[in-house]
Coordinates of C-alpha atoms (C1' of nucleotides) in Angstrom, one line a residue:
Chain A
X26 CA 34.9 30.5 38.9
X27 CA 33.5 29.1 35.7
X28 CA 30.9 32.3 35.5
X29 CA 27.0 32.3 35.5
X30 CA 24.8 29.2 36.4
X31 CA 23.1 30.6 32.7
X32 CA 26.6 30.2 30.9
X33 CA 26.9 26.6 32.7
X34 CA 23.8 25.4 32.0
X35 CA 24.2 26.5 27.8
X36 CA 27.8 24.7 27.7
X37 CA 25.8 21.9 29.3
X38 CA 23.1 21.4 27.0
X39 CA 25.6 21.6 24.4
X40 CA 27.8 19.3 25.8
X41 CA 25.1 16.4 26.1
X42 CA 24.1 17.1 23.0
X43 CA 26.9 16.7 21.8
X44 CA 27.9 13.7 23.4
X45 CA 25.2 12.1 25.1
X46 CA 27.2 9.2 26.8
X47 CA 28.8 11.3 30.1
X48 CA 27.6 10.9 33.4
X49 CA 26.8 13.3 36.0
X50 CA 30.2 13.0 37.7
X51 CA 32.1 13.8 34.6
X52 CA 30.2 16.9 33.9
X53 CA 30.5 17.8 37.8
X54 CA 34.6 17.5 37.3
X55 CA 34.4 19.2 33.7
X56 CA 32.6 21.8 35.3
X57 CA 34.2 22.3 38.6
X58 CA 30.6 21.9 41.0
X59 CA 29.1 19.2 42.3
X60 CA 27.4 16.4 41.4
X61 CA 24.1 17.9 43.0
X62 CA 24.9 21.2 40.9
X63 CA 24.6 18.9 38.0
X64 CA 21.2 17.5 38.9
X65 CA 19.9 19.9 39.5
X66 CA 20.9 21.8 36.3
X67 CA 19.2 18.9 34.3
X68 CA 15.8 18.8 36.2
X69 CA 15.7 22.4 35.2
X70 CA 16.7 22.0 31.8
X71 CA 14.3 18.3 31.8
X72 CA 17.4 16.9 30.2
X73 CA 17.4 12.9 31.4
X74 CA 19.4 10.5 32.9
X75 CA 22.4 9.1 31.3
X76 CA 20.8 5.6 30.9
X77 CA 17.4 7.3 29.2
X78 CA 20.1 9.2 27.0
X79 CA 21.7 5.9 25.9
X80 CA 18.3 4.4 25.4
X81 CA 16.5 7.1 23.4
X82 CA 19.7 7.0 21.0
X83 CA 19.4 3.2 21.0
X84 CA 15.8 3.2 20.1
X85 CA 16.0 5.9 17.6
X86 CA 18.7 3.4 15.9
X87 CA 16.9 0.9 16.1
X88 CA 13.9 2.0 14.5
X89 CA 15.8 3.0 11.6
X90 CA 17.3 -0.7 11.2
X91 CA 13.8 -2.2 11.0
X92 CA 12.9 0.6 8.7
X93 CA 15.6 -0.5 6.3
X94 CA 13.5 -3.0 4.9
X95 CA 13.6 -4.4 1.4
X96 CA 11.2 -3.6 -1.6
X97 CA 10.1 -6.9 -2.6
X98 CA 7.9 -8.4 -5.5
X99 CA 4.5 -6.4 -6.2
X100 CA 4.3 -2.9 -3.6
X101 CA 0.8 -2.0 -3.4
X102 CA -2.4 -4.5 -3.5
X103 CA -3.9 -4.3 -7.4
X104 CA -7.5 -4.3 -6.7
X105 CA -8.7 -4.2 -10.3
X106 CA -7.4 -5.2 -13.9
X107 CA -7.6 -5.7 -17.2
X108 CA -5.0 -7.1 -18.6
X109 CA -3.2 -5.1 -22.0
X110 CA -5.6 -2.8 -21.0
X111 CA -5.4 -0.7 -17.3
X112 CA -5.1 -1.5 -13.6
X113 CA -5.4 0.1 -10.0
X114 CA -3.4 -0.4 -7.0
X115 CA -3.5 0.8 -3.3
X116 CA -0.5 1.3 -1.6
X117 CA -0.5 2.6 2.1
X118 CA 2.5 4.7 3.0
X119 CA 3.5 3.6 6.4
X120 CA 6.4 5.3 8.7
X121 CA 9.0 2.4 7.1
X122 CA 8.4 4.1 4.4
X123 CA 9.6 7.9 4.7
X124 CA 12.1 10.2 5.5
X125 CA 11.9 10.1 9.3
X126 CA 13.3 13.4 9.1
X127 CA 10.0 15.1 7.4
X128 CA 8.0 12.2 6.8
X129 CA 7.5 12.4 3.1
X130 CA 7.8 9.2 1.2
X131 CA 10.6 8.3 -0.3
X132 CA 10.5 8.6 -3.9
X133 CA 11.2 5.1 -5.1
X134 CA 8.4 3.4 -3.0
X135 CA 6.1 5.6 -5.2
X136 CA 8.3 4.4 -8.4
X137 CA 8.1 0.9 -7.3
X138 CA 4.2 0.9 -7.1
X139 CA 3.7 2.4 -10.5
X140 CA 6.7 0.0 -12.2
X141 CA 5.2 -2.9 -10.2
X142 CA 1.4 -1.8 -11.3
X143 CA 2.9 -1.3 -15.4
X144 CA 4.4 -4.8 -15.2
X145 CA 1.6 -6.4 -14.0
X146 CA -1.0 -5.2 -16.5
X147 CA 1.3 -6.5 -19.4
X148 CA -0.4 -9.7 -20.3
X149 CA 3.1 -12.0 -20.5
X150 CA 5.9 -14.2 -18.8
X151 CA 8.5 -11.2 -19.4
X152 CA 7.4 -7.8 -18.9
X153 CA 10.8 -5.2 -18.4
X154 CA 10.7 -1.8 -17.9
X155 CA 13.1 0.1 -20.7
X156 CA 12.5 3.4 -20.0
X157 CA 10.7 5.3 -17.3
X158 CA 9.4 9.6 -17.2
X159 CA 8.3 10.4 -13.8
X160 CA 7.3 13.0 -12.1
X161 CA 6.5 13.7 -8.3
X162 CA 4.1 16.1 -8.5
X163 CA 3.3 16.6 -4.8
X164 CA 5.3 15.2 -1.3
X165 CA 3.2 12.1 0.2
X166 CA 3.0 11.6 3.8
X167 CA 2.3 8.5 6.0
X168 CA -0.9 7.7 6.8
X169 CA -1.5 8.3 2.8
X170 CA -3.2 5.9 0.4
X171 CA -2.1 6.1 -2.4
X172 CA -4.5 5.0 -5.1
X173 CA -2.5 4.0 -8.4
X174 CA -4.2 4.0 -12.3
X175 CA -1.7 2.3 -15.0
X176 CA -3.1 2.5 -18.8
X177 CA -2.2 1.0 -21.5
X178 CA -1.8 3.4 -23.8
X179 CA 0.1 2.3 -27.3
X180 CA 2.0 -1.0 -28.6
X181 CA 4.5 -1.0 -30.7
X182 CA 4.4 -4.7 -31.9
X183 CA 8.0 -5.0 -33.8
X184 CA 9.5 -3.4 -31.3
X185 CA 8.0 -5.5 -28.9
X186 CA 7.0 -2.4 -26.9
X187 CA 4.0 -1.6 -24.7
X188 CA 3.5 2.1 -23.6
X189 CA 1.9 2.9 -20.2
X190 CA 0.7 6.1 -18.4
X191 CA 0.8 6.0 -14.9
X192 CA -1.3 8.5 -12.0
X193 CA -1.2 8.1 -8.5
X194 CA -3.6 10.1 -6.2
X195 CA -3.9 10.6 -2.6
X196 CA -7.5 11.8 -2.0
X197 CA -7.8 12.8 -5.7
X198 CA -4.8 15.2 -5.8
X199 CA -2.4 14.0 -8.6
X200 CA 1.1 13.1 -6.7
X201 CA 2.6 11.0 -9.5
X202 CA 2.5 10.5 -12.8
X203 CA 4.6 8.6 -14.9
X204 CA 4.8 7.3 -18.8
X205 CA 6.9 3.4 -19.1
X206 CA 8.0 2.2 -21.9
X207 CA 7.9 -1.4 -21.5
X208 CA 9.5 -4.7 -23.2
X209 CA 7.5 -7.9 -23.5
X210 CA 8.8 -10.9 -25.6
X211 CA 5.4 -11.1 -27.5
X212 CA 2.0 -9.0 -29.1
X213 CA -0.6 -8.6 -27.1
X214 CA -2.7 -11.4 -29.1
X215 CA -4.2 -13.8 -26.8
Chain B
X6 CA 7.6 -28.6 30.6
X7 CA 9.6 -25.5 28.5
X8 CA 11.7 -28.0 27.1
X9 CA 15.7 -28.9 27.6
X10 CA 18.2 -25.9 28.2
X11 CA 19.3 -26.1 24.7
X12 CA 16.4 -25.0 23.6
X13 CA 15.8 -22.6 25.8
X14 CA 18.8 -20.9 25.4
X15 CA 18.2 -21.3 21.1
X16 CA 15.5 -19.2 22.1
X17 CA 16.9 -16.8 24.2
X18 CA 19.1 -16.1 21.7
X19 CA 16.9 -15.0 18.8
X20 CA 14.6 -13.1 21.1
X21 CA 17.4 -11.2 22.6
X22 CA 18.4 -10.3 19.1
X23 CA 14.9 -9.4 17.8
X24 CA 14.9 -7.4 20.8
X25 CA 17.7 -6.3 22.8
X26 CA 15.6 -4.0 25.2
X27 CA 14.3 -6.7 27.3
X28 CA 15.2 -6.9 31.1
X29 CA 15.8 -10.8 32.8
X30 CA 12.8 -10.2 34.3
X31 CA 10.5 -10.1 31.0
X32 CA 12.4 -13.5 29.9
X33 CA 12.1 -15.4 33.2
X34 CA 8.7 -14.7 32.8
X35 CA 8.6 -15.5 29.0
X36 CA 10.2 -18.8 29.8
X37 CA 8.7 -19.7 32.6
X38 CA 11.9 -20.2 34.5
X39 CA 13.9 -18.3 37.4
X40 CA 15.8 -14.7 37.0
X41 CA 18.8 -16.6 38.2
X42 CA 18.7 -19.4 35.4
X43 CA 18.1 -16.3 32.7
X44 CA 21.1 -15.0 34.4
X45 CA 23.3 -18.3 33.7
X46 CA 21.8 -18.5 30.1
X47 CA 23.5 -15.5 29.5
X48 CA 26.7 -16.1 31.6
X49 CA 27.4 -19.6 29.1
X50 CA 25.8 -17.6 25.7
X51 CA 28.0 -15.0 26.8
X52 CA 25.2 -12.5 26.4
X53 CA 26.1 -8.9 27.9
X54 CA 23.5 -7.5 30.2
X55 CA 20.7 -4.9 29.1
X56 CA 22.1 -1.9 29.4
X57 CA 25.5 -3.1 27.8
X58 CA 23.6 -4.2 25.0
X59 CA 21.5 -0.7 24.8
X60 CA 25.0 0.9 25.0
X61 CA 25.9 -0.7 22.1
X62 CA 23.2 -0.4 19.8
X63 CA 23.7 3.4 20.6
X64 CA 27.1 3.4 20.2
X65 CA 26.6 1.7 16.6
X66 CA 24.1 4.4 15.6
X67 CA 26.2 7.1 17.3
X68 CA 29.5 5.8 15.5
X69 CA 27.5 5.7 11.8
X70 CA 25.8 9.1 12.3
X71 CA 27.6 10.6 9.0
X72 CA 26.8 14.3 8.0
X73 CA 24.2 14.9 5.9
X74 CA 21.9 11.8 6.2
X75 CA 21.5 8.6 7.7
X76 CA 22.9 6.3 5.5
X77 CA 20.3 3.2 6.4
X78 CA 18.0 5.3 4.0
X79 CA 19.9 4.3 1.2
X80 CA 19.4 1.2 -1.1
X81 CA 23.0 -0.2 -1.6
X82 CA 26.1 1.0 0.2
X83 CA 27.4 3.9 -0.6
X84 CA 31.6 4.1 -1.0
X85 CA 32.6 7.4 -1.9
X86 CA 30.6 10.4 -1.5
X87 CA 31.6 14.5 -2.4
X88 CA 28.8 16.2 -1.4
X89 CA 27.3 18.6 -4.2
X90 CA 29.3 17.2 -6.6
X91 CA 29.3 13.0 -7.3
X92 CA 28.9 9.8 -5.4
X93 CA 29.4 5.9 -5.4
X94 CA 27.1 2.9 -4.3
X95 CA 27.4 -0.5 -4.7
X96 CA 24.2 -2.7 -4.7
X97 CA 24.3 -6.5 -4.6
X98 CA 21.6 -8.4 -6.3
X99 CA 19.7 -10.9 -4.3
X100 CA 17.3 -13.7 -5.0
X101 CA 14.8 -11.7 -3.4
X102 CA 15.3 -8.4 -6.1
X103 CA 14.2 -10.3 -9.2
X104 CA 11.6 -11.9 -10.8
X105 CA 11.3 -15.4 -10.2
X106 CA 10.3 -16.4 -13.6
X107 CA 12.9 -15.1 -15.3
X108 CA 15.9 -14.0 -12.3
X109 CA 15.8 -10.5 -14.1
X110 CA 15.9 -7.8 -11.1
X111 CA 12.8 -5.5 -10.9
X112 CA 13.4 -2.4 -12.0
X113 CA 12.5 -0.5 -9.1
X114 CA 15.3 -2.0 -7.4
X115 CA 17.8 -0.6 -9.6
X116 CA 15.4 3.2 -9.4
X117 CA 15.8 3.0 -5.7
X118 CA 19.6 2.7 -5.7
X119 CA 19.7 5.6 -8.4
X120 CA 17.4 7.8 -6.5
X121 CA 18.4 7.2 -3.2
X122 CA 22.4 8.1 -4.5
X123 CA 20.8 11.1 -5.9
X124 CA 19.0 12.1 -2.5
X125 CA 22.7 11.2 -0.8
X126 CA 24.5 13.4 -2.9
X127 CA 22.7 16.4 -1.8
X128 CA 24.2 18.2 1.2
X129 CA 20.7 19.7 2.4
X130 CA 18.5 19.1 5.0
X131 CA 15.3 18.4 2.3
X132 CA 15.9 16.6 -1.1
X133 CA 13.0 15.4 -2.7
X134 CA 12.8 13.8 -6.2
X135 CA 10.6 15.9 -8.8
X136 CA 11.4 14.3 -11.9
X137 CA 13.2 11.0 -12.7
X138 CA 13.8 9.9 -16.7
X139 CA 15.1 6.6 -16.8
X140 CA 16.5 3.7 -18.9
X141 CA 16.9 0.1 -18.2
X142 CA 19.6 -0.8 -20.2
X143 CA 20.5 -4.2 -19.9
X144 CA 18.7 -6.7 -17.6
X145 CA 20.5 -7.2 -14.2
X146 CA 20.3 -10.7 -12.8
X147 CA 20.7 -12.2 -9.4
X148 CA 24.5 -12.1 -8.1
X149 CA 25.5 -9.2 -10.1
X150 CA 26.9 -6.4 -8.4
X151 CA 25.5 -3.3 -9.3
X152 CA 27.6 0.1 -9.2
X153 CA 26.2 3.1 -9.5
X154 CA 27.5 6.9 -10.2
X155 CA 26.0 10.0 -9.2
X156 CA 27.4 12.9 -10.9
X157 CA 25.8 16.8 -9.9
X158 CA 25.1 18.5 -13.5
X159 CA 23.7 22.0 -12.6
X160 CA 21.9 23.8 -10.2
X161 CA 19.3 26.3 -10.5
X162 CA 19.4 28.1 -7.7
X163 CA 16.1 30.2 -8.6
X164 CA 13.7 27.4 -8.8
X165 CA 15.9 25.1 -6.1
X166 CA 16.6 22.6 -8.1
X167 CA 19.7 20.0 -8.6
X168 CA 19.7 18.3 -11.8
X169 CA 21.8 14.6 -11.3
X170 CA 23.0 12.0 -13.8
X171 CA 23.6 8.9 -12.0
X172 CA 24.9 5.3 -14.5
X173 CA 24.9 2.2 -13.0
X174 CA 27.1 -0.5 -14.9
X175 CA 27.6 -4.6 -14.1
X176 CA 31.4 -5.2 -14.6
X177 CA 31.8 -1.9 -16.8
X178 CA 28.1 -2.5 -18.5
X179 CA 26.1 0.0 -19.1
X180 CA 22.8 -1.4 -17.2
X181 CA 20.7 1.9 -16.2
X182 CA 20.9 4.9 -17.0
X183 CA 18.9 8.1 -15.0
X184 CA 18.5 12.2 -15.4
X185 CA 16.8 13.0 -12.0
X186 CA 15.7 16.8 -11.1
X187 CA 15.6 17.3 -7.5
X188 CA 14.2 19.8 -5.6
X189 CA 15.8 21.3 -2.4
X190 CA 15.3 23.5 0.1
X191 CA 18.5 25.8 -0.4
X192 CA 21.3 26.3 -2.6
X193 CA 24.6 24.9 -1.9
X194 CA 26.1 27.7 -0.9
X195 CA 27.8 26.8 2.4
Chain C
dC9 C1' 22.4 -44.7 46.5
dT10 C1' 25.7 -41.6 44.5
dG11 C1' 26.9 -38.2 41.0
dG12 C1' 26.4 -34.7 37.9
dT13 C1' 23.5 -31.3 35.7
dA14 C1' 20.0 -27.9 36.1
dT15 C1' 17.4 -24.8 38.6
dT16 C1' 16.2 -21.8 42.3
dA17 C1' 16.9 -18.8 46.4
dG18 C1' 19.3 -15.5 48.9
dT19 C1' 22.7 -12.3 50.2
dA20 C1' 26.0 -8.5 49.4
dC21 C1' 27.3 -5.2 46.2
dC22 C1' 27.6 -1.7 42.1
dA23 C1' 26.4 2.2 38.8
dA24 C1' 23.9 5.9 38.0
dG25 C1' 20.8 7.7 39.0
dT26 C1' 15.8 10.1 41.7
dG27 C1' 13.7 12.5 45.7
dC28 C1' 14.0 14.7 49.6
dT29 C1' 15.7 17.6 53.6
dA30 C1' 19.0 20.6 55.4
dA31 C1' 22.8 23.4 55.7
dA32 C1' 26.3 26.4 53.9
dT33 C1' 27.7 30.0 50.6
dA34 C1' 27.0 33.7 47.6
dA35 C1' 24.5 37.7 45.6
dT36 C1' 21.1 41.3 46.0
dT37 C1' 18.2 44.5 48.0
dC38 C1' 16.5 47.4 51.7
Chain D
dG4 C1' 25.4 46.2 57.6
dA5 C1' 21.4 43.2 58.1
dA6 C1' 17.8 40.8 55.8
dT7 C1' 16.4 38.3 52.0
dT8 C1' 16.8 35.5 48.2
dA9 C1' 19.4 32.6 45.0
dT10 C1' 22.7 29.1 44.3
dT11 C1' 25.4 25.4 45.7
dT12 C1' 26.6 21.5 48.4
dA13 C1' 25.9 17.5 51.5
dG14 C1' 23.7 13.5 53.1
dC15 C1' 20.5 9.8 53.3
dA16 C1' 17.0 6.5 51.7
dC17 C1' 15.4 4.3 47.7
dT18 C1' 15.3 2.4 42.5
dT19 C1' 16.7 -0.6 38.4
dG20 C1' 18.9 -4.0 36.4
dG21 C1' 22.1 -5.9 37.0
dT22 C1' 27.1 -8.9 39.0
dA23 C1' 29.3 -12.3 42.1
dC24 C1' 29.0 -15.7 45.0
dT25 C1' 27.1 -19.4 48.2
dA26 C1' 23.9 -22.7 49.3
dA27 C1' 20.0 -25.5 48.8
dT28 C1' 17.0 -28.3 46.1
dA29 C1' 15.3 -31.1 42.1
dC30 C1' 15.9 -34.5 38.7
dC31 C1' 17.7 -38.1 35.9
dA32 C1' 21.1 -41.8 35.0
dG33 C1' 24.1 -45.4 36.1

DNA sequence: CTGGTATTAGTACCAAGTGCTAAATAATTC
DNA sequence: GAATTATTTAGCACTTGGTACTAATACCAG
């Protein structure tokens, strides 16, 4: 009565998809066939078992839980510096940190490698970031290493300002760049 | 030679919470004890069996699944949302956001919150940041409670870009301020 | 030695399936 | 209309990861 095995078979999909929690017997009584009719609508349309259902939504929740970890004091390893002067970090983007949905880094791990990388080049106990002109010049991916340059480029002593330029690369393509304005509670005298 | 019940069942506990998935078989071999005393563990901890607890990791994620993004991608919580046109987040400030020296919170904490509002408030698909100018107003310390405004300025539908002002204050202070110019894959046209 | 706690073993049963065979019921084609 | 093919249904054995329950064994303390 309910028309085509095709027409079934579409409503089906939809209906799992849509709600991924019914069994076989519900969708046999929704449907008006058997169980068996069910069955074997699924092998043919290689949807899954209910409880592979249940776990592949699980899992795909759980992931994301891990993934919302917290940024925490320096992101990236500095691997060379000069202090009032420049520095270079490497960060490598990992799956925790992207959209899973396209897999391009979210933008704030990027910021938080420069900010971290401007902060730790300023040779005092306070470094704060006042003010902060980025760009994201091209989407990073996981996998990337991102290789991070901070300079020093002006001081304003009365102001107690120190004026950075930020570049990140991956592979030598610009992705970032950045200018901070910095505060520090003293000059740059050692 | 595993040590008393108590323990055991300490264990239990934190492993099943790091990791729901696992069967009473995996633990009875973990702990070197029967299926049966796994089972009674989780009889007097009152631990649900596996596939309850899959079922309601899945349910969780199922429940949260919001329209336009998963919200575990966002730094702070976000209260009110209007797609297209402004949202809310509140952000609490941990130990673990500032700078031990000094208790001031990194900036890139506060950046995150402000850029991930202004990926939220973008009903699309894609939303990526291209260009982020930003002020760090006042320092924020540990314990304050950051909230943070997204409001949609203007759309170029040409170049697909969103242009977003987002202000985050600390009990109605001014603490960050942000102009962020986001790229998207469409316009907003529904 | 007697108790009480803890552990292990074993059986029957359940949900929600898979895998397979076989039969019954359409629908299509010659 | 008969033959052929497609679709649907039935039935049975088996699987996982359990529950529920009973019974036996081990161990440690008073």
């Amino acid at each position: 009565m309910k028309r085509t095995k095709k027409e079934r078979q579409r409503l089906l999909t939809e209906t799992i998809a849509e709600n991924p929690f019914v069994t076989d017997e519900q969708l046999a009584s929704q449907f008006n066939v058997s169980v068996q009719t069910i069955r074997l609508d699924r092998m043919e349309l290689a949807i899954p078992e209910l409880r592979e259902r249940i776990k592949d939504v699980a899992a795909k929740n759980y992931e994301n839980e891990v993934k919302s970890l917290p940024i925490d004091e320096v992101i990236g390893e500095i691997i060379d510096i000069e202090l009032d002067n420049r520095a270079i970090s490497i960060f490598d983007v990992g799956q925790e940190h992207v959209f899973q949905r396209n897999g391009i880094a979210r933008g704030h791990h990027l910021f938080a490698q420069a900010n971290s990388l401007a902060v730790a080049v300023i040779d005092d106990e306070l470094a704060l970031t006042v003010k902060a002109n980025v760009s994201f010049i091209r989407p990073v991916k996981a996998g990337d290493r991102v290789i991070t340059k901070a300079i020093v480029r002006g001081q304003d002593d009365e102001k107690n300002r120190t004026y950075i330029d930020v570049v990140s690369t991956v592979n030598n393509d610009k992705v970032f760049k950045g200018e901070f304005e910095m505060y520090r509670t003293k000059g740059s005298v050692q």
